[in-house]
C-alpha positions as MATLAB code, in Angstrom:
seq = 'XXXXXXXXXXXXXXXXXXXXXXXXXXXXXXXXXXXXXXXXXXXXXXXXXXXXXXXXXXXXXXXXXXXXXXXXXXXXXXXXXXXXXXXXXXXXXXXXXXXXXXXXXXXXXXXXXXXXXXXXXXXXXXXXXXXXXXXXXXXXXXXXXXXXXXXXXXXXXXXXXXXXXXXXXXXXXXXXXXXXXXXXXXXXXXXXXXXXXXXXXXXXXXXXXXXXXXXXXXXXXXXXXXXXXXXXXXXXXXXXXXXXXXXXXXXXXXXXXXXXXXXXXXXXXXXXXXXXXXXXXXXXXXXXXXXXXXXXXXXXXXXXXXXXXXXXXXXXXXXXXXXXXXXXXXXXXXXXXXXXXXXXXXXXXXXXXXXXXXXXXXXXXXXXXXX';
ca = [
      87.182   86.791   74.897;
      83.635   88.606   75.740;
      82.924   92.186   74.749;
      80.303   93.894   77.672;
      78.495   96.955   76.884;
      77.002   99.317   79.111;
      79.744  100.330   81.441;
      79.332  104.028   81.381;
      75.496  103.465   82.342;
      76.433  101.766   85.578;
      78.069   98.529   84.725;
      74.776   97.224   83.327;
      76.325   94.731   81.218;
      78.731   93.214   83.279;
      75.694   92.728   85.915;
      73.569   91.158   83.381;
      76.376   88.975   82.502;
      77.169   87.648   85.961;
      73.455   87.355   87.020;
      72.321   85.434   84.095;
      75.152   83.112   83.830;
      76.466   81.830   87.287;
      77.497   78.740   85.652;
      80.082   80.585   83.928;
      82.234   81.216   87.297;
      83.360   77.369   87.365;
      84.681   77.749   83.858;
      86.451   81.512   83.725;
      89.650   81.259   85.695;
      90.583   84.763   85.309;
      88.935   88.084   84.166;
      90.736   90.727   82.489;
      89.304   93.849   82.160;
      90.678   96.692   80.022;
      89.802  100.216   81.280;
      90.995  103.521   80.281;
      90.833  106.692   82.423;
      93.749  108.440   80.500;
      94.755  108.494   76.626;
      98.719  107.893   77.041;
     101.367  106.255   79.255;
     102.118  102.727   80.795;
      99.278  100.296   81.281;
      98.801   99.967   84.859;
      97.221   97.167   86.622;
      95.442   99.372   89.256;
      92.977   96.934   90.934;
      92.806   93.290   91.412;
      90.713   90.718   93.427;
      90.895   90.030   97.116;
      93.850   87.743   98.606;
      95.798   88.483   95.343;
      99.415   87.060   96.541;
      99.208   84.365   94.239;
      97.416   86.141   91.465;
     100.059   88.881   91.410;
     102.824   86.042   91.108;
     101.054   84.801   87.949;
     100.757   88.410   86.423;
     104.495   89.142   87.063;
     105.370   85.623   85.324;
     103.076   86.658   82.845;
     103.824   90.024   81.808;
     107.539   91.354   80.504;
     106.928   94.654   81.589;
     104.481   94.576   84.757;
     103.031   97.938   85.980;
     101.059   97.883   89.304;
     101.474   99.300   92.728;
      99.350   97.525   95.611;
      98.159  100.720   97.378;
      96.263  101.386   94.172;
      94.291   98.187   94.684;
      93.900   98.951   98.601;
      92.827  102.626   97.773;
      90.578  101.735   94.836;
      88.387   99.065   97.241;
      87.839  102.080   99.463;
      86.457  104.540   96.823;
      83.151  104.459   95.362;
      84.055  104.252   91.703;
      83.033  101.126   89.875;
      83.716   99.529   86.499;
      82.780   96.103   84.513;
      85.311   94.349   86.632;
      83.283   95.329   89.988;
      80.584   93.000   89.300;
      82.845   90.045   88.392;
      84.968   90.571   91.665;
      81.602   90.925   93.586;
      80.561   87.661   92.527;
      83.891   86.036   93.464;
      85.571   85.843   90.261;
      89.787   86.423   89.986;
      90.398   89.297   88.152;
      92.847   91.867   86.853;
      92.025   95.437   86.252;
      93.779   97.752   83.545;
      94.091  101.325   82.915;
      96.205  104.223   81.868;
      96.540  107.462   83.972;
      98.270  109.952   82.050;
      95.918  112.115   80.038;
      93.252  111.859   82.468;
      92.008  115.555   81.801;
      90.817  114.058   78.504;
      88.427  111.755   80.420;
      84.781  112.281   79.059;
      85.969  115.635   77.236;
      85.762  116.304   73.433;
      89.423  115.223   73.053;
      88.702  111.807   74.301;
      88.710  110.056   70.558;
      90.758  107.647   68.899;
      92.618  110.544   66.942;
      93.973  111.604   70.462;
      94.763  108.129   71.679;
      98.600  107.419   71.911;
      99.604  104.831   69.532;
     102.216  103.367   71.588;
      99.626  103.214   74.534;
      97.225  101.092   72.200;
     100.134   98.911   71.476;
     100.747   98.390   75.169;
      97.352   97.418   75.561;
      97.628   94.746   72.933;
     100.982   93.505   74.242;
      99.712   93.150   78.035;
      96.521   91.458   76.950;
      98.192   89.062   74.394;
     100.977   87.996   76.887;
      98.623   87.494   79.631;
      96.514   85.550   77.174;
      99.720   83.523   75.827;
     100.957   82.871   79.043;
      97.401   81.376   79.964;
      97.496   79.004   77.343;
     100.458   77.401   78.588;
      99.784   77.945   82.542;
      96.479   77.924   83.802;
      95.814   80.139   86.669;
      94.770   77.909   89.534;
      93.498   80.124   92.751;
      94.800   77.978   95.645;
      92.820   80.470   98.175;
      96.066   81.375  100.231;
      94.170   83.785  102.031;
      97.166   86.617  102.029;
      97.134   89.681   99.674;
     100.748   90.889   98.329;
     102.518   93.889   98.773;
     104.243   94.849   95.271;
     105.963   97.505   93.302;
     107.875   98.140   90.058;
     111.381   98.576   90.551;
     113.095   99.677   87.153;
     111.109   98.921   83.926;
     109.998   95.365   83.609;
     110.827   94.378   86.988;
     108.035   94.084   89.788;
     108.875   93.341   93.461;
     106.459   91.112   95.276;
     106.105   90.072   98.867;
     103.384   88.753  101.024;
     101.557   90.876  103.544;
     103.003   88.547  106.066;
     106.781   89.361  105.191;
     105.617   93.078  104.796;
     104.631   92.697  108.386;
     107.698   91.085  109.680;
     109.802   93.324  107.785;
     108.295   96.611  109.179;
     108.727   95.016  112.671;
     112.123   94.376  111.988;
     113.190   97.670  110.564;
     111.299   99.586  113.232;
     112.887   97.422  116.090;
     116.609   97.994  114.349;
     115.900  101.810  114.362;
     115.233  101.708  117.836;
     118.075   99.998  118.799;
     120.219  101.888  116.489;
     119.149  105.060  117.989;
     119.457  104.010  121.579;
     123.035  102.535  121.015;
     124.075  105.864  119.564;
     122.695  107.904  122.286;
     124.431  105.597  124.895;
     127.665  106.015  122.909;
     126.953  109.999  123.314;
     126.755  110.397  119.497;
     123.462  111.786  119.475;
     121.380  113.646  122.185;
     117.663  113.484  122.816;
     117.431  117.360  122.265;
     119.251  117.017  119.266;
     117.088  114.419  117.937;
     113.934  116.420  118.999;
     115.125  119.813  116.996;
     116.525  117.846  113.668;
     113.006  116.189  113.360;
     111.345  119.463  114.250;
     113.291  121.013  111.211;
     112.169  117.904  108.865;
     108.446  118.498  109.873;
     108.918  122.403  109.529;
     110.860  121.765  105.951;
     107.585  119.667  104.649;
     105.121  122.008  105.843;
     106.848  124.949  104.443;
     107.432  123.419  101.191;
     103.763  121.911  101.158;
     102.430  125.174  102.186;
     104.582  126.841   99.160;
     103.552  124.206   96.827;
      99.675  124.878   97.386;
     100.558  128.846   96.874;
     102.240  128.146   93.762;
      99.051  125.738   92.431;
      96.675  128.075   93.580;
      98.267  131.086   91.949;
      99.147  129.578   88.899;
      95.554  128.291   88.600;
      94.211  131.667   89.035;
      96.666  133.333   86.520;
      97.002  130.860   84.119;
      92.709  130.025   84.261;
      93.389  126.182   84.849;
      90.805  124.134   85.659;
      91.193  121.416   88.106;
      91.419  118.913   85.263;
      93.857  120.952   83.225;
      96.934  119.221   81.572;
      99.638  120.972   83.905;
     102.290  118.631   83.659;
     104.786  120.935   82.683;
     103.838  123.049   85.337;
     104.002  120.331   87.954;
     107.301  119.343   86.645;
     108.787  123.007   86.841;
     107.313  123.306   90.524;
     108.928  120.136   91.367;
     112.384  121.124   90.122;
     111.803  124.498   92.171;
     110.863  122.606   95.214;
     113.503  119.840   94.690;
     116.213  122.288   94.706;
     114.859  124.323   97.678;
     114.622  121.311   99.942;
     118.086  120.356   99.064;
     119.513  123.801   99.750;
     117.676  123.768  103.107;
     118.930  120.170  104.081;
     122.513  121.033  102.781;
     122.502  123.959  105.055;
     120.888  122.685  107.992;
     123.070  119.390  107.875;
     126.582  120.573  106.641;
     127.976  120.751  110.055;
     126.316  117.379  111.237;
     127.596  114.072  111.264;
     125.818  111.378  109.353;
     124.615  109.851  112.707;
     123.319  113.050  113.710;
     121.492  113.577  110.687;
     120.360  110.397  110.191;
     119.042  110.434  113.937;
     117.005  113.254  112.919;
     115.402  111.455  110.289;
     114.550  108.264  111.799;
     111.848  109.060  114.261;
     109.436  110.544  111.750;
     110.185  107.508  109.287;
     109.502  105.287  112.183;
     105.902  106.879  112.879;
     105.240  106.461  109.009;
     106.125  102.741  109.200;
     104.124  101.755  111.919;
     101.199  104.038  110.952;
     101.043  102.576  107.180;
     101.885   99.243  108.498;
      98.739   99.129  110.935;
      96.339  101.059  108.512;
      97.670  100.556  104.952;
     100.246   97.869  104.596;
     100.150   98.095  100.843;
     102.330  101.189  100.923;
     104.375  100.722  104.124;
     107.472   99.538  101.691;
     107.503  103.302  100.632;
     109.194  104.106  104.075;
     110.481  100.672  105.377;
     113.058  100.038  102.497;
     114.725  103.769  102.720;
     114.894  103.221  106.473;
     116.528   99.808  106.110;
     118.645  101.420  103.557;
     119.646  104.435  105.714;
     120.405  102.324  108.715;
     123.212  100.271  106.327;
     124.709  103.548  105.381;
     124.853  104.564  108.997;
     127.026  101.484  109.620;
     129.488  102.403  107.030;
     129.857  106.016  108.197;
     133.338  105.818  109.329;
     134.464  104.014  106.024;
     134.417  107.259  103.762;
     134.867  105.129  100.525;
     132.254  102.173  101.623;
     129.640  105.054  102.735;
     130.152  106.853   99.494;
     129.264  103.669   97.131;
     126.247  102.618   99.574;
     124.868  105.854   99.862;
     125.261  106.427   95.815;
     123.382  102.987   95.448;
     120.811  103.648   98.254;
     120.278  107.063   97.011;
     119.295  105.929   93.657;
     117.221  103.253   94.947;
     115.231  105.456   97.078;
     114.468  107.772   94.384;
     113.114  104.953   92.092;
     111.027  104.005   94.753;
     109.396  107.431   95.304;
     109.481  108.920   91.815;
     107.062  106.555   90.061;
     104.740  106.800   93.129;
     104.551  110.688   93.278;
     104.107  110.954   89.279;
     101.201  108.589   89.496;
      99.542  110.235   92.194;
      99.852  113.449   90.262;
      98.853  112.456   86.909;
      95.747  110.704   88.568;
      94.553  113.663   90.387;
      96.415  116.622   88.615;
      97.233  119.907   90.148;
      94.781  120.072   93.202;
      97.054  117.300   94.630;
     100.347  118.596   94.326;
     101.178  119.638   97.764;
     100.682  116.029   98.746;
     102.910  114.781   96.543;
     105.532  117.738   97.446;
     105.059  116.315  100.936;
     105.789  112.909  100.196;
     108.869  113.687   98.201;
     110.615  115.475  100.798;
     111.366  112.416  102.678;
     113.598  110.991   99.984;
     114.970  114.267   99.282;
     116.081  114.920  102.818;
     117.464  111.211  103.104;
     119.564  111.505  100.108;
     120.806  115.273  101.231;
     121.820  113.486  104.466;
     124.087  110.788  102.819;
     126.004  113.730  100.922;
     125.869  116.835  102.901;
     127.080  115.636  106.423;
     130.872  115.514  107.309;
     132.720  112.634  106.371;
     134.515  111.993  109.241;
     133.568  110.116  112.702;
     131.751  112.553  115.199;
     133.319  112.613  118.371;
     130.745  112.019  121.344;
     128.569  114.712  122.480;
     129.437  116.195  125.796;
];
């Protein structure tokens, strides 16, 4: 273990180590950097070296409670921020960068001290590093230079889903093709009409726009009334606002979809979801799963529309699964950027809420053909 100073001064310590000891690159298989933007919460692996598929497989096996999102690595690579890990990665080392995101309002403040550091978080740091060290003593990490990144995300505590970028591309293509074929099939059967799809999709986009604007208004008003700064600890306000907007969205969705068949409701969701899948697959593959997997689940439920019991069971299981996908992402985005980012979180959360509403608010009967 090597302790390096000078991180806050421009990562001078890690830069000096890398430049002064180039021979160490042949001896060091994996660099672990323990950073801290917050002072509580789970330990997040937020950055890794490039072509990280094999590295993430190693991390998944080494850690009993791996917490990591592939989009944070992709996003951090585009940001100007640096840590001690930056110099190691630039020098070609394999590495994992860890931090905690909750409590970011304490970063650089007088409250950023040992007394305010959460003991549970300190234990999580210790457990994470110890487990990787213990695993490394038994299984040496060997970079096979597979030249592919991984798409990964947590799904329930202690489980990290990992797929290669190639698999993510194939999955996205398959889901988009399946969604298009399903829409064409339903249209030819007379169960949906192009006009109805356009209206439903427009209503969904309108709901997202209205709730996002409302969220921005609430955040701005609360900031002025409560004299909150951008880095204030406003988690309670965020949760209250989220509950209000969630029930508001559910109310709108139930009112809008209550007279629709499941096919009609889902047909209105698919165009926007397909656009999001295509956009993220082309420009930001590391978060494409957030739209690909719910769309796949949506199609599976649609197949069971005429079987009420089967539809109910599938909708319940997939509805819970979709929420498990979205809630950690929305929470991470918020705790990382706090109050100003709330409208973005709200916009993102409308999709899973609308999908779940479509599962349960639409009619449990097979819709007749549209004349």
